Each structure stands twice: as structure tokens, then as C-alpha cells.
């Protein structure tokens, strides 16, 4: 295991009625931007709860943050924060609203062109306004990490940045706020969290027993609770387990000191930018093919995954590996998430285009060993046709 420093500064308030914690967390005279999406929080009463908790504080609202939050929409929020001298950014919604808040928080004090924050992966960020989040969709882990992914439709781009100043100061996770989610978004959340674990686990063994066992536990919980919370969407405990699992899938704990892959995400982001496919669905297209193409490099971990996550013990090693990859694909399909490009009306020609785009970004050595070249990306996507 590599040396590491693990520091996650986000305070989490979990459970029913926890939106009231906004009042305890924020200074009485805090001037706030409430950032929201397209209206789900109005329909499910979460907006009312948040406004009640915020009481008499100055709150300016900015609505309309898209799924895959758009740079132009967020820049309008940046102008409002600067003009109104707001001090706190309060996203209330899914991962897109949270990611959007991180961008706004970093862009407000940024001296250059804020688009640079994305093109340089956050390299020149020095500070950010404090963020306090109310999460309504378990999926991204954005509530307890320092990453954000922002789209710019005008340029057909989707880029990420990471910076420790955008860790939320606190996040509120009330599983009941997720009861209003359509099945498609619940499935997306399960599929996204599953892939987050895989990106940090499915590499090569480094003897990190805690991280490995913890990753395997999260995967097994997603496999067990995922279908249950889809069919029984109002079962509190089942949904609470999904919410907590999604947070731990990407809050840094299982990734500390271990090699990480993230090629599935990088390829997936291009598919969203080009074809507007939901984030989790792009991962379902890429992951099984990537595991197949990389099965020799990932052999040790694939065998461990087969045994500990899918209980595959008999037969040849190759058969167990194939079985584990097949079960991974079947798991996504069982959630109602299709796993082929053709399922989304996308032709195989996109393989070369995605490879070309990653090359243009200098992303020519993806994966835990830098072995996923543009040629390999093309091979992976051809296999996913
Ligand atoms: O816009 P509203 O009306 O709020 O509706 C949203 C949106 O249409 C709706 N929704 C959210 N909570 C709801 C609800 N509908 C009913 N009831 C609720 N309680 O769900 C739709 C999708 O929301 P979105 O926030 O886009 O989904 P998600 O949380 O999956 O976020 C996806 C974004 O996160 C990025 C993705 O790339 C994508 O842009 N990611 C961020 C990461 C991070 N920050 O660490 C990591 C991930 O890998 C991912 O890349
Ligand atoms: Zn993801």
C-alpha cells in the first residue's frame, strides 16, 4: 500500500428531518445562494424544508442547473453571488447541483477566466466560498468529496476539477428526500456508485486489506439493496443503505493508498458530451468491455472480485473471470440500464471519435498503469457496440 494522508473535512448529517441542521450549521447573518435544479425540490417539499430552516437569513435563489450542469448557467450564478456579495453556496438537489455549486464557489474568487478551472483540472484554484449541501439523489458522492464535473454544451465539452477547498463544509442526507426519485434516477445512482467502487478497486492487488474488504462490502450492498430499493422505493432502511453506500463509494476512504483506474469515467464523460447519455449509463456501456479488454492486467483483482463479490469459486480461473464480467453486465441490465452503444442508438463510429478526443486532451495513458491508450479506448468501445 502507498503512503497516504486521509482527510475528509465534510460533516455529514444523516437521517429523517436533518434539513433542519441548516440552521445550526450556518451563521445567523449568513448571506446565501440557494442553488437548485429544474424543480424536483419544489415538488417534493425539500425546498420548503430548506427555506424554513434558513429562517430570516438573506437567501437568493438560482434555479435551472441542468443534469450535467452547464457552465453558462453556472456563470449566471457566479455573477449573482458577486453582485449580491453572497457568502455561502447552498446546493439543494442531486450531484449536478452539488457539482455546480463547487464550480460557483471556486469561480467567484477566481482571478482568470473560470473555464480555465476545468481545463487545468483545478490547478490554479486558491480559494472557494464555503458550501453546505442538501443531497436528494444518492449516486455521485459529491456530498463528501472535492470533485465536480461541468459540461459546456456550446463547446460539446464535459470536464472535471478537483480541489480541497470545494469539499462541502457540511452535507445533509435525508433518505426520505430521495423517495420522489423516478426509478431511472435510482438505477443510475446504484450504477454510478458501483462503478466508483470498481474504479478504485479493480486494478491490481497491493495488500490493502481494509480498502479491499470495504470496497467488496459496498459492492455487495449495492447488489443486495439496489434491486430492493428499486422495487420498494419507500422502504426507508433500504434507501438509507443506498444513500450511505453511495457516499462511502466516493469519499476517499476506499481509494486511499491504492492504485486507481478511472478510465471508464473518462471514456464515459466523452460519451455524455457527444451523445447526451446519462452519466451512469455511459459507465454501464464501458465497464464490462473495459474489464474484458484489460482482463490480463487486472487478472489478480478480477479473480478476487469473482470470489468475494460474486461467490464464484469453482471451474478454471478464466471461467471465473468471464463469469464475473458477465455478472457485472447482467447487474446493470437488471437495474434497467442497457450496456451496449447500440441500445442508445449510437453507432460504432463513436469509438474513433472518443479516442481522438481523449488524445487531443493528452489523455493517452489512462488506467492504473497508464496502459489504456487511445487505441485501447477504441478497442473497448468497439467491443461495446
Ligand atoms: O433538476 P431537478 O428538477 O432537481 O431533477 C433532477 C434531475 O433531473 C432529478 N432529481 C434529483 N433529485 C431528485 C430528483 N427528482 C426527483 N426527486 C429527487 N429527490 O434527477 C435528475 C438527475 O439529477 P443529477 O443531479 O444530474 O444526477 P446525479 O446525482 O446522478 O449527478 C450526475 C452528475 O454528476 C457528475 C456526473 O458526471 C453528472 O454530471 N459526477 C460527479 C462526481 C463527483 N462530483 O464526484 C462523480 C461522478 O462520477 C459523476 O461524474
Ligand atoms: Zn460517476
Coordinates of N, CA, C and O in Angstrom, one line a residue, residues 118-209:
X118 N -11.6 24.3 -15.2 CA -11.9 23.0 -15.8 C -10.8 22.5 -16.7 O -10.4 21.3 -16.7
X119 N -10.2 23.4 -17.5 CA -9.2 22.9 -18.5 C -7.9 22.6 -17.8 O -7.1 21.9 -18.3
X120 N -7.7 23.2 -16.6 CA -6.5 22.9 -15.8 C -6.7 21.9 -14.6 O -5.9 21.8 -13.8
X121 N -7.9 21.3 -14.6 CA -8.3 20.3 -13.5 C -8.1 21.0 -12.1 O -7.8 20.3 -11.1
X122 N -8.4 22.3 -12.1 CA -8.3 23.0 -10.8 C -7.0 23.4 -10.3 O -6.8 23.8 -9.1
X123 N -6.0 23.3 -11.2 CA -4.6 23.6 -10.7 C -4.4 24.9 -10.1 O -3.5 25.1 -9.2
X124 N -5.1 26.0 -10.6 CA -4.8 27.3 -10.1 C -5.9 27.9 -9.1 O -5.9 29.0 -8.8
X125 N -6.7 27.0 -8.7 CA -7.7 27.4 -7.7 C -7.0 27.7 -6.4 O -6.1 26.9 -6.0
X126 N -7.3 28.8 -5.7 CA -6.6 29.1 -4.5 C -7.6 29.1 -3.3 O -7.3 28.8 -2.2
X127 N -8.9 29.5 -3.6 CA -9.9 29.5 -2.5 C -11.2 29.3 -3.1 O -11.4 29.3 -4.3
X128 N -12.2 29.1 -2.2 CA -13.6 28.9 -2.7 C -14.5 29.4 -1.5 O -14.1 29.3 -0.4
X129 N -15.7 29.8 -1.9 CA -16.7 30.1 -0.9 C -17.1 28.8 -0.2 O -17.1 27.8 -0.8
X130 N -17.5 28.9 1.1 CA -18.0 27.7 1.8 C -19.3 27.2 1.2 O -20.1 27.9 0.8
X131 N -19.4 25.8 1.2 CA -20.5 25.1 0.6 C -21.2 24.3 1.7 O -20.5 23.7 2.5
X132 N -22.5 24.4 1.7 CA -23.3 23.5 2.6 C -24.4 22.9 1.7 O -25.2 23.6 1.1
X133 N -24.4 21.5 1.7 CA -25.3 20.9 0.7 C -26.4 20.1 1.3 O -26.3 19.5 2.4
X134 N -27.5 20.0 0.5 CA -28.6 19.1 0.8 C -28.7 18.2 -0.4 O -29.1 18.6 -1.5
X135 N -28.4 16.9 -0.2 CA -28.4 16.0 -1.3 C -29.7 15.2 -1.4 O -30.2 14.7 -0.4
X136 N -30.2 15.1 -2.6 CA -31.5 14.4 -2.8 C -31.4 13.2 -3.8 O -32.4 12.7 -4.2
X137 N -30.2 12.9 -4.2 CA -30.0 11.8 -5.1 C -28.7 11.0 -4.8 O -27.6 11.6 -5.0
X138 N -28.8 9.8 -4.3 CA -27.6 9.1 -4.0 C -26.9 8.5 -5.2 O -27.5 7.8 -5.9
X139 N -25.7 9.0 -5.5 CA -25.0 8.5 -6.7 C -23.6 8.9 -6.7 O -22.7 8.1 -6.7
X140 N -23.3 10.2 -6.8 CA -22.0 10.7 -7.2 C -21.0 10.7 -6.0 O -19.8 10.8 -6.3
X141 N -21.4 10.8 -4.8 CA -20.5 11.0 -3.7 C -20.1 12.5 -3.6 O -19.3 12.9 -2.7
X142 N -20.6 13.3 -4.4 CA -20.2 14.7 -4.4 C -20.5 15.4 -3.1 O -19.8 16.4 -2.7
X143 N -21.4 14.9 -2.3 CA -21.7 15.4 -1.0 C -20.5 15.3 0.0 O -20.5 16.0 1.0
X144 N -19.6 14.5 -0.3 CA -18.5 14.3 0.6 C -17.1 14.2 -0.1 O -16.2 13.5 0.4
X145 N -17.0 14.8 -1.3 CA -15.7 14.8 -2.0 C -15.4 16.2 -2.5 O -16.3 17.1 -2.4
X146 N -14.3 16.3 -3.2 CA -13.8 17.6 -3.6 C -13.8 17.7 -5.1 O -13.1 18.5 -5.7
X147 N -14.6 16.9 -5.8 CA -14.6 16.8 -7.3 C -15.9 17.4 -7.8 O -17.0 17.4 -7.2
X148 N -15.8 18.0 -9.0 CA -17.0 18.4 -9.7 C -16.8 18.2 -11.2 O -15.7 18.3 -11.7
X149 N -17.9 17.9 -11.9 CA -17.8 17.7 -13.4 C -18.8 18.6 -14.0 O -20.0 18.7 -13.7
X150 N -18.3 19.4 -14.9 CA -19.1 20.5 -15.5 C -19.1 20.4 -17.0 O -18.1 20.1 -17.6
X151 N -20.3 20.6 -17.6 CA -20.4 20.5 -19.1 C -20.5 21.9 -19.7 O -20.8 22.8 -19.0
X152 N -20.0 22.0 -20.9 CA -20.2 23.2 -21.6 C -20.8 22.9 -23.0 O -20.0 22.6 -23.9
X153 N -22.1 22.9 -23.1 CA -22.8 22.4 -24.3 C -22.3 23.2 -25.5 O -22.2 22.6 -26.6
X154 N -22.1 24.5 -25.4 CA -21.6 25.3 -26.5 C -20.4 24.7 -27.2 O -20.2 24.9 -28.4
X155 N -19.5 24.1 -26.4 CA -18.3 23.6 -26.9 C -18.3 22.1 -26.9 O -17.3 21.4 -27.3
X156 N -19.4 21.4 -26.6 CA -19.5 20.0 -26.5 C -18.5 19.4 -25.6 O -17.8 18.4 -26.0
X157 N -18.3 20.0 -24.5 CA -17.2 19.6 -23.5 C -17.8 19.1 -22.2 O -18.9 19.6 -21.8
X158 N -17.2 18.2 -21.5 CA -17.5 17.8 -20.2 C -16.2 17.6 -19.4 O -15.5 16.6 -19.7
X159 N -15.9 18.4 -18.5 CA -14.6 18.4 -17.8 C -14.7 18.4 -16.3 O -15.7 19.0 -15.8
X160 N -13.7 17.8 -15.6 CA -13.8 17.7 -14.2 C -12.7 18.6 -13.5 O -11.8 19.0 -14.2
X161 N -12.9 19.0 -12.3 CA -11.8 19.5 -11.5 C -11.9 19.0 -10.1 O -13.0 18.6 -9.6
X162 N -10.8 19.0 -9.4 CA -10.7 18.6 -8.0 C -9.9 19.6 -7.2 O -8.9 20.0 -7.7
X163 N -10.5 20.0 -6.1 CA -9.7 20.9 -5.3 C -10.2 20.9 -3.8 O -11.4 20.9 -3.6
X164 N -9.3 20.7 -2.9 CA -9.7 20.5 -1.5 C -10.6 21.7 -0.9 O -11.4 21.4 0.0
X165 N -10.5 22.9 -1.5 CA -11.3 24.0 -1.0 C -12.8 23.8 -1.3 O -13.6 24.5 -0.7
X166 N -13.1 22.9 -2.2 CA -14.6 22.7 -2.5 C -15.2 21.5 -1.8 O -16.4 21.2 -2.1
X167 N -14.5 20.8 -0.9 CA -15.2 19.9 0.0 C -16.4 20.7 0.6 O -16.2 21.7 1.2
X168 N -17.6 20.1 0.6 CA -18.7 20.8 1.3 C -18.2 20.9 2.8 O -17.6 20.0 3.3
X169 N -18.6 22.1 3.5 CA -18.3 22.1 4.9 C -19.2 21.2 5.6 O -18.8 20.6 6.6
X170 N -20.4 21.1 5.1 CA -21.3 20.1 5.7 C -22.3 19.6 4.6 O -22.5 20.3 3.6
X171 N -22.8 18.4 4.7 CA -23.8 17.9 3.8 C -24.9 17.2 4.6 O -24.7 16.6 5.6
X172 N -26.2 17.4 4.1 CA -27.3 16.8 4.8 C -27.9 15.7 3.9 O -28.1 16.0 2.7
X173 N -28.0 14.5 4.4 CA -28.5 13.4 3.7 C -29.8 12.8 4.4 O -29.6 12.1 5.4
X174 N -30.9 13.2 3.9 CA -32.2 12.6 4.5 C -32.7 11.7 3.4 O -33.2 12.1 2.4
X175 N -32.6 10.3 3.7 CA -33.1 9.4 2.6 C -34.5 9.6 2.2 O -34.8 9.3 1.0
X176 N -35.4 10.2 3.0 CA -36.8 10.4 2.6 C -36.8 11.4 1.5 O -37.8 11.4 0.7
X177 N -35.9 12.3 1.4 CA -35.9 13.3 0.3 C -35.7 12.6 -1.1 O -35.9 13.2 -2.1
X178 N -35.2 11.4 -1.1 CA -35.0 10.6 -2.3 C -36.2 9.8 -2.7 O -36.1 9.2 -3.8
X179 N -37.2 9.7 -1.9 CA -38.4 8.9 -2.2 C -39.1 9.3 -3.5 O -39.7 8.5 -4.2
X180 N -38.9 10.6 -3.9 CA -39.6 11.1 -5.1 C -38.8 10.8 -6.3 O -39.3 11.2 -7.4
X181 N -37.6 10.2 -6.2 CA -36.9 9.9 -7.4 C -37.6 9.0 -8.4 O -38.1 7.9 -7.9
X182 N -37.5 9.3 -9.7 CA -38.0 8.2 -10.6 C -37.1 7.1 -10.7 O -35.9 7.2 -10.4
X183 N -37.6 5.9 -11.0 CA -36.8 4.6 -10.9 C -35.5 4.8 -11.8 O -34.4 4.3 -11.4
X184 N -35.6 5.5 -12.9 CA -34.4 5.6 -13.7 C -33.3 6.3 -13.0 O -32.1 5.9 -13.1
X185 N -33.6 7.3 -12.2 CA -32.5 8.0 -11.4 C -32.0 7.2 -10.3 O -30.8 7.2 -9.9
X186 N -32.9 6.4 -9.7 CA -32.4 5.5 -8.6 C -31.4 4.5 -9.2 O -30.3 4.2 -8.7
X187 N -31.8 3.9 -10.3 CA -31.0 2.9 -11.0 C -29.6 3.6 -11.4 O -28.6 3.0 -11.2
X188 N -29.7 4.8 -11.9 CA -28.5 5.5 -12.3 C -27.6 5.6 -11.1 O -26.3 5.5 -11.2
X189 N -28.2 6.0 -9.9 CA -27.4 6.2 -8.7 C -26.7 4.9 -8.3 O -25.5 4.9 -7.9
X190 N -27.4 3.8 -8.3 CA -26.8 2.5 -8.0 C -25.6 2.2 -8.9 O -24.5 1.8 -8.5
X191 N -25.9 2.4 -10.2 CA -24.9 2.0 -11.2 C -23.7 2.9 -11.1 O -22.5 2.5 -11.4
X192 N -23.9 4.2 -10.8 CA -22.7 5.1 -10.7 C -21.9 4.7 -9.5 O -20.6 4.6 -9.6
X193 N -22.5 4.5 -8.3 CA -21.8 4.2 -7.1 C -21.0 2.9 -7.3 O -19.9 2.8 -6.9
X194 N -21.6 1.9 -8.0 CA -21.0 0.6 -8.2 C -19.7 0.9 -9.0 O -18.6 0.4 -8.7
X195 N -19.8 1.7 -10.0 CA -18.6 2.0 -10.9 C -17.5 2.8 -10.1 O -16.3 2.6 -10.3
X196 N -18.0 3.7 -9.2 CA -17.0 4.4 -8.4 C -16.1 3.4 -7.6 O -14.9 3.6 -7.4
X197 N -16.8 2.4 -7.0 CA -16.0 1.4 -6.2 C -15.1 0.7 -7.2 O -13.9 0.5 -6.9
X198 N -15.6 0.3 -8.3 CA -14.8 -0.5 -9.2 C -13.5 0.3 -9.7 O -12.4 -0.3 -9.9
X199 N -13.7 1.6 -9.9 CA -12.5 2.4 -10.4 C -11.4 2.4 -9.4 O -10.3 2.6 -9.7
X200 N -11.8 2.2 -8.1 CA -10.7 2.3 -7.0 C -10.3 0.9 -6.6 O -9.3 0.8 -5.8
X201 N -11.0 -0.1 -7.0 CA -10.8 -1.5 -6.5 C -10.2 -2.4 -7.6 O -9.3 -3.2 -7.3
X202 N -10.8 -2.3 -8.8 CA -10.5 -3.2 -9.9 C -9.2 -2.8 -10.6 O -9.3 -2.3 -11.7
X203 N -8.1 -3.0 -9.9 CA -6.8 -2.6 -10.5 C -5.8 -3.8 -10.3 O -5.9 -4.8 -11.0
X204 N -4.9 -3.7 -9.4 CA -4.0 -4.8 -9.1 C -3.8 -4.8 -7.5 O -3.9 -3.8 -6.9
X205 N -3.6 -6.0 -7.0 CA -3.5 -6.1 -5.5 C -2.3 -5.4 -5.0 O -1.2 -5.6 -5.5
X206 N -2.5 -4.7 -3.9 CA -1.3 -4.1 -3.2 C -1.4 -4.4 -1.7 O -0.8 -3.7 -0.9
X207 N -2.2 -5.4 -1.3 CA -2.2 -5.8 0.1 C -3.0 -4.9 1.0 O -2.7 -4.8 2.2
X208 N -3.9 -4.1 0.4 CA -4.7 -3.1 1.2 C -6.0 -3.8 1.6 O -7.0 -3.6 1.0
X209 N -5.9 -4.6 2.7 CA -7.0 -5.4 3.1 C -8.2 -4.6 3.5 O -9.3 -5.0 3.2

